[in-house]
Coordinates of C-alpha atoms and ligand atoms in Angstrom, one line a residue:
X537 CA 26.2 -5.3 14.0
X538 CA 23.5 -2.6 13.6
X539 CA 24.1 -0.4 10.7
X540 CA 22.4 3.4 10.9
X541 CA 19.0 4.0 11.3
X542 CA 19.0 6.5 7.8
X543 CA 15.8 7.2 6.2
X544 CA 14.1 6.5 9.7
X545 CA 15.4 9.4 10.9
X546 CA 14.7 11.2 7.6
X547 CA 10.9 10.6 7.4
X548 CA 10.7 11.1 11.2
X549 CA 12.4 15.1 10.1
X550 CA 9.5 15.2 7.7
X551 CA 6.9 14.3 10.1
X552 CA 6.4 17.9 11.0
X553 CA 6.7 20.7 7.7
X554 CA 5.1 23.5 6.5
X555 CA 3.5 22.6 3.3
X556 CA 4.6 24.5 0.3
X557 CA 1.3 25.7 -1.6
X558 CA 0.6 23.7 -5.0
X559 CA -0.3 25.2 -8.3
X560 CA -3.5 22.6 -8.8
X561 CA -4.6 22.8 -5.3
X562 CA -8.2 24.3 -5.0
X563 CA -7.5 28.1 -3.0
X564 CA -8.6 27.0 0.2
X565 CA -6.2 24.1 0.6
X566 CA -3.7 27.0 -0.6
X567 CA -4.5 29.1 2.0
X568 CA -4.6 26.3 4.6
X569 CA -1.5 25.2 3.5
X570 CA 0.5 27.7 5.4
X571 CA 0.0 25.5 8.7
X572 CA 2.4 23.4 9.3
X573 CA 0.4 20.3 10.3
X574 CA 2.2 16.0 10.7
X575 CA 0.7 13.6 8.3
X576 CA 0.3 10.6 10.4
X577 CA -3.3 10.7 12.2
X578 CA -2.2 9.6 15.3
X579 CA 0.2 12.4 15.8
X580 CA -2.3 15.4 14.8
X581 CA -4.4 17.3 17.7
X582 CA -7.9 17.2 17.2
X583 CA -8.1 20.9 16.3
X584 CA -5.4 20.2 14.0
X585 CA -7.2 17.6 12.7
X586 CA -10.0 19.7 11.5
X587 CA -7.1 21.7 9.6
X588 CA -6.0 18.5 8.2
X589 CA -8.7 17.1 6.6
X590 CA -9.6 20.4 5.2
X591 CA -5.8 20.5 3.8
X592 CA -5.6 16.9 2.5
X593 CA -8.8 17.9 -0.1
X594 CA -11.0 15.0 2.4
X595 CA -8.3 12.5 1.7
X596 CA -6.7 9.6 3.5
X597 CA -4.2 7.0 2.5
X598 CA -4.3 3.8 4.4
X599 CA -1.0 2.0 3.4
X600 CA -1.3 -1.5 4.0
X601 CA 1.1 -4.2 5.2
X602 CA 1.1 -7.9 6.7
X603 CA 3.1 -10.0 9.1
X604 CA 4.9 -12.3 7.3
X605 CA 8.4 -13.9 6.5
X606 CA 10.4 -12.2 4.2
X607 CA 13.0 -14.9 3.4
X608 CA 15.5 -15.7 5.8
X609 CA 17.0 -12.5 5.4
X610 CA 14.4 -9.6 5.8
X611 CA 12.0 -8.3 8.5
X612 CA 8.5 -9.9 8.7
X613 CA 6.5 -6.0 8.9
X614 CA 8.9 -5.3 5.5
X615 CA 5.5 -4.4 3.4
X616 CA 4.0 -2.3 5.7
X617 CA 7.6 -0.7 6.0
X618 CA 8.4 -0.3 2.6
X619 CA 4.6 1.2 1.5
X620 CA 4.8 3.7 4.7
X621 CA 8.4 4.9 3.1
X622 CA 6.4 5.2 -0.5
X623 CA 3.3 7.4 1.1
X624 CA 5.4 9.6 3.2
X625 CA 7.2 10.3 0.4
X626 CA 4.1 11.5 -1.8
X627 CA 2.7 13.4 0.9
X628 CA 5.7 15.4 1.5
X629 CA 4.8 16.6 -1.9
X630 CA 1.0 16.5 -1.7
X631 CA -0.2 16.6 1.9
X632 CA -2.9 13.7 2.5
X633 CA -3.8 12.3 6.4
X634 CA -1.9 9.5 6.5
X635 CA -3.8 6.4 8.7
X636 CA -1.8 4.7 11.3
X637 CA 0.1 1.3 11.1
X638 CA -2.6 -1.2 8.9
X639 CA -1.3 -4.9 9.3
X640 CA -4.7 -6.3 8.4
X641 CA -4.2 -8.6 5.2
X642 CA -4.7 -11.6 3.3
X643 CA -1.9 -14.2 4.0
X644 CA -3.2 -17.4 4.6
X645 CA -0.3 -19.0 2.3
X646 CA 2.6 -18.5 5.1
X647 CA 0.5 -19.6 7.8
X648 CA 3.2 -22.3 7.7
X649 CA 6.0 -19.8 8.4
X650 CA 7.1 -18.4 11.7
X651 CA 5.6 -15.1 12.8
X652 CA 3.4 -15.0 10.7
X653 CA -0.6 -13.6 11.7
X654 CA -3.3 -14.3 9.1
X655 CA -6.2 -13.0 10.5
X656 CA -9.5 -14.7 9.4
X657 CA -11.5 -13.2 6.1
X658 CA -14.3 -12.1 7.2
X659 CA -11.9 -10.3 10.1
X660 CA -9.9 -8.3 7.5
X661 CA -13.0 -7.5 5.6
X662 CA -15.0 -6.2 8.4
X663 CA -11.5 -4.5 9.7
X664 CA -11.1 -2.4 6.6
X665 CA -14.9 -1.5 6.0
X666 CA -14.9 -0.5 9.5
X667 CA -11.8 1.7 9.3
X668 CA -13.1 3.5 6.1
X669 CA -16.8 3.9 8.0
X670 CA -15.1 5.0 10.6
X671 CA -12.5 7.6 8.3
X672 CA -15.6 9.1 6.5
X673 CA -17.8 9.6 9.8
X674 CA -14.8 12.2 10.1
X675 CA -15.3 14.0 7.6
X676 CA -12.9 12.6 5.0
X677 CA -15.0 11.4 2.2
X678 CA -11.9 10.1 -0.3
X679 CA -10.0 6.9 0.9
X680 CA -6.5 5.6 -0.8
X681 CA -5.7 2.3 -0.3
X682 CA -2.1 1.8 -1.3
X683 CA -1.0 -1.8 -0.7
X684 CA 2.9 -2.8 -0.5
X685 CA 1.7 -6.4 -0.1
X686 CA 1.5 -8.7 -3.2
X687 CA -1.0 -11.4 -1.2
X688 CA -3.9 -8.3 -1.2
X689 CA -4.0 -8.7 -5.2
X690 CA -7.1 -10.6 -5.1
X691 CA -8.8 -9.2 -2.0
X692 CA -8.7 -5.3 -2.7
X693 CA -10.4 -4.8 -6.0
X694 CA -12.5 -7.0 -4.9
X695 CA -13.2 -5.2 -1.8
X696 CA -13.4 -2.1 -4.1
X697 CA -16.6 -3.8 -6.1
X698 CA -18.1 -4.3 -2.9
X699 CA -18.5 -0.7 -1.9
X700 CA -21.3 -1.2 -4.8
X701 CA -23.5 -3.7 -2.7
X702 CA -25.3 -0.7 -0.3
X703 CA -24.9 2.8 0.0
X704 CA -22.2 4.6 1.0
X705 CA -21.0 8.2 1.2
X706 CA -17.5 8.2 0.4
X707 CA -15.6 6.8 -2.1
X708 CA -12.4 4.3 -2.2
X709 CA -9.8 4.3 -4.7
X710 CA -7.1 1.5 -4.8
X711 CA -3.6 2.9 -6.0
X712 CA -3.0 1.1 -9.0
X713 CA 0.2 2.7 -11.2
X714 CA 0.2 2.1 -14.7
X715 CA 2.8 0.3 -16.2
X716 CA 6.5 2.5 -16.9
X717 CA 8.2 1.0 -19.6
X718 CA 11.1 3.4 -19.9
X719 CA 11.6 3.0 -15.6
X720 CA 11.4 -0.9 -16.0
X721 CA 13.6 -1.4 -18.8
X722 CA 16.2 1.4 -16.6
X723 CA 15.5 -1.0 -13.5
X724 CA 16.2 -4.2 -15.0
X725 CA 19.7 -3.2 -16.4
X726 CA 20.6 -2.4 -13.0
X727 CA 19.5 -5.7 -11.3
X728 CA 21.4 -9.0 -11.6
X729 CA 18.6 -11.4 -10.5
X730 CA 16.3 -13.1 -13.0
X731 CA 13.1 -13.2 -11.0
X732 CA 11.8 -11.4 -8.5
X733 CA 8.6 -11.6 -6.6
X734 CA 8.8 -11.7 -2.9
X735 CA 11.8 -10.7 -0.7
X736 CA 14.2 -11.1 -3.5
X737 CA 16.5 -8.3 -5.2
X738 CA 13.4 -5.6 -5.1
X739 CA 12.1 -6.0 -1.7
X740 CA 15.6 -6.3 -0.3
X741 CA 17.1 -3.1 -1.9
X742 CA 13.4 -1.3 -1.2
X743 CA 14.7 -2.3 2.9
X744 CA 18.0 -1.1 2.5
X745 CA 16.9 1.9 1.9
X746 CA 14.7 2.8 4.3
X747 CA 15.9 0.6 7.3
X748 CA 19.2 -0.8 6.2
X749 CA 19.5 -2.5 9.6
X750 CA 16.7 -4.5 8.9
X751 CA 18.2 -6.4 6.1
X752 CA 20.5 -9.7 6.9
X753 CA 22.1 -9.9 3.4
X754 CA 25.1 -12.2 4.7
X755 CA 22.0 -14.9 4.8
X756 CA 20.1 -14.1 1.7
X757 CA 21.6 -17.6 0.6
X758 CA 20.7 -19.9 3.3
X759 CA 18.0 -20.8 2.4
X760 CA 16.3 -21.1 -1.4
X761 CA 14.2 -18.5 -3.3
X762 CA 13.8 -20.8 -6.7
X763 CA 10.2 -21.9 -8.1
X764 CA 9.9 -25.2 -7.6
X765 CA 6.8 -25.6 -10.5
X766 CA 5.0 -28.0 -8.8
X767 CA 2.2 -27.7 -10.4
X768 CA 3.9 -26.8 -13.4
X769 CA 1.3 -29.6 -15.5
X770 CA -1.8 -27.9 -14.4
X771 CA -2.4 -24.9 -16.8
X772 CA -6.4 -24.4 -17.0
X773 CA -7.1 -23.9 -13.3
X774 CA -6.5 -21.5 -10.2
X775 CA -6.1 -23.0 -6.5
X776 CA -5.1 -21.6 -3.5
X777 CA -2.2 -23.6 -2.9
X778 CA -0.1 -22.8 -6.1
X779 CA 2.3 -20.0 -4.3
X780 CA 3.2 -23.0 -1.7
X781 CA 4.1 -25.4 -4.8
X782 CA 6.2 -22.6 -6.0
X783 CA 7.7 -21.1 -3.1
X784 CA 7.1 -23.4 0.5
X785 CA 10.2 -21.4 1.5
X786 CA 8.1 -18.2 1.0
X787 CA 11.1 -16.5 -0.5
X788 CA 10.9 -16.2 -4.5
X789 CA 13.8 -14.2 -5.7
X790 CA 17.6 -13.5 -4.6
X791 CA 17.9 -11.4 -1.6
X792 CA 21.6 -11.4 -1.6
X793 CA 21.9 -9.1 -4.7
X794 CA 19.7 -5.7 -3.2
X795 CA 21.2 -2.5 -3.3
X796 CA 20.3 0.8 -1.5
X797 CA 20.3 2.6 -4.8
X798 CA 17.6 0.3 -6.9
X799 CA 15.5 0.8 -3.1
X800 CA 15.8 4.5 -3.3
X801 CA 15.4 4.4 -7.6
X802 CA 12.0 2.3 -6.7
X803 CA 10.5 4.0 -3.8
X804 CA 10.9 7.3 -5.4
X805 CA 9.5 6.4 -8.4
X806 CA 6.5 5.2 -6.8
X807 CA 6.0 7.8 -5.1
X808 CA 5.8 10.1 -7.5
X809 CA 3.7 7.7 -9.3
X810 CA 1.6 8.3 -6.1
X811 CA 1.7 11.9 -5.9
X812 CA -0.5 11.8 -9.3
X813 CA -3.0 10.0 -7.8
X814 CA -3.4 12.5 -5.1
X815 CA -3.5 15.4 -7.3
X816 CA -6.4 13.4 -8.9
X817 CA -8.7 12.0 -6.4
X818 CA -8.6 15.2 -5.0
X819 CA -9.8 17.1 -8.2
X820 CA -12.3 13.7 -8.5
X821 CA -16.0 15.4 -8.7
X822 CA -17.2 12.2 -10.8
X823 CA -16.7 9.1 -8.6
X824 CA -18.8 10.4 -5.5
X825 CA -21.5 12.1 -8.1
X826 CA -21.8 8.8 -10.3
X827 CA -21.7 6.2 -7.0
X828 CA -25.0 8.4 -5.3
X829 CA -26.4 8.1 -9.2
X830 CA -25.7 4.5 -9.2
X831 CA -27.7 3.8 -5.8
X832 CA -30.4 5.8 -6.1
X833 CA -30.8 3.4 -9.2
X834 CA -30.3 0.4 -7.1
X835 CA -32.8 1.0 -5.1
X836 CA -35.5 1.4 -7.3
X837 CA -33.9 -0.8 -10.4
X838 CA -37.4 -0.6 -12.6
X839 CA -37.0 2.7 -12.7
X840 CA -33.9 3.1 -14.5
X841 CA -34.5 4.4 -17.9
X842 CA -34.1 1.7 -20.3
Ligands
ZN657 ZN1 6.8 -8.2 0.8

């Protein structure tokens, strides 16, 4: 049976507001924050558009996600779910352009899994170049990647160090939270599972809160979330295939234990975590100013005062 459609419904309310002006927002974002304008791209006008990219500071947030299988229990879009909760969240309280629905990811390691679409590497690099070209030829010159997919770990910063290799005229920041001792040490004495890194207590609860009718608890069990350590012996080295000798099920965790509650605990917290960054990458003047520095030295390297 179905249950409700809750926070669905929720950030669909929120998909049209009128913005209450922030203390730390430059005066014309104030002023233009009296519009009421949606977050998502796809569901602004193109005048309102204009309005939007002048009210977002020249920001954008791509959240990404993946296809992939989520344990027997969960749905296989749960990431791009989950991170879309997290940054509609923030930008209820600090309004950034929100990109459409990004399923372009590294996830070559549950290629074995049903449902699952791992797009080629140099596809997903060229995708996500592309889409930030394309974000900065209108106008919006600071781009947020926030990730709610673990397999992207590798590929992002990395993707990040590459904006270095030619010039380019906008800047990309990669949502990277600090650490919160005091909120992990409150999480953990609500959780009753030992481990948890994919579809297990976290992800679940994260799914019960925003779609609870996408989580299949009563089969959580069925089939096995436990690291098998088969490579255990090997300590020195890194290859591609060690999640698979951990976790062939591509489950690592127990599903059967999420609650609503931790979702709502975890989601909230990172957005607000998220909500900082905003505030700065908006008031960033240095990351643009020392990136044109940087390639104007690049291009004329015996030059550069040594
Ligand atoms: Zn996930």
């Amino acid at each position: 049976m179905k249950r409700s459609y809750g926070f669905l419904l929720t950030a669909m309310a929120f998909t049209l507001v009128t913005l209450v002006p922030v203390g730390d927002l430059p005066a014309q974002q104030a002023t233009a924050s009296s519009a009421a304008l949606p977050f998502k791209w796809e569901e602004l006008t193109a005048p309102n558009f204009i309005k939007a990219v002048e009210l977002s500071g020249g920001t954008c947030i791509i959240p990404l996600g993946v296809i992939e299988k989520h344990g027997p229990h969960l749905p296989l879009g749960t990431d791009l779910i989950d991170v879309r909760a997290v940054v509609l969240r923030a930008a209820q309280t600090e309004y950034s352009i929100i990109f459409p629905e990004y399923y372009f990811s590294q996830i070559f390691e549950a290629k074995h899994q049903p449902g699952t679409i791992a797009y080629g590497e140099r596809l997903i690099w060229d995708m996500l170049q592309n889409t930030c070209d394309e974000i900065s030829r209108n106008g919006i010159k600071k781009i947020i990647l926030v990730s709610g997919h673990g397999g992207n770990n590798s590929f992002l910063p990395f993707f990040c160090q590459a904006q270095l290799a030619s010039r380019k005229d906008y800047a990309v920041y990669l949502f990277q939270p600090p650490n919160d001792p005091a909120f992990e040490a409150e999480v953990a004495r609500m959780r009753k599972s030992k481990m948890e890194q994919h579809a297990g207590e976290g992800e679940t609860s994260a799914i019960l809160a925003v779609r609870p009718d996408l989580a299949h608890q009563e089969v959580a069990t069925t089939q096995s979330g436990e690291d098998l350590k088969r490579l255990e012996s090997m300590k020195g080295v890194y290859t591609g295939i060690w999640w698979y000798a951990s976790f062939p099920n591509h489950y690592a965790g127990e599903g059967r234990y999420g609650s609503r509650e931790i979702g709502e605990k975890e989601l909230n917290h990172q957005a607000e975590q998220l909500v900082k960054v905003i505030r700065e990458v908006k008031a960033d003047k240095t990351v643009l100013e020392l990136q044109k520095q940087f390639y104007d030295e690049s291009a004329q390297p015996l030059k550069t005062r040594q």
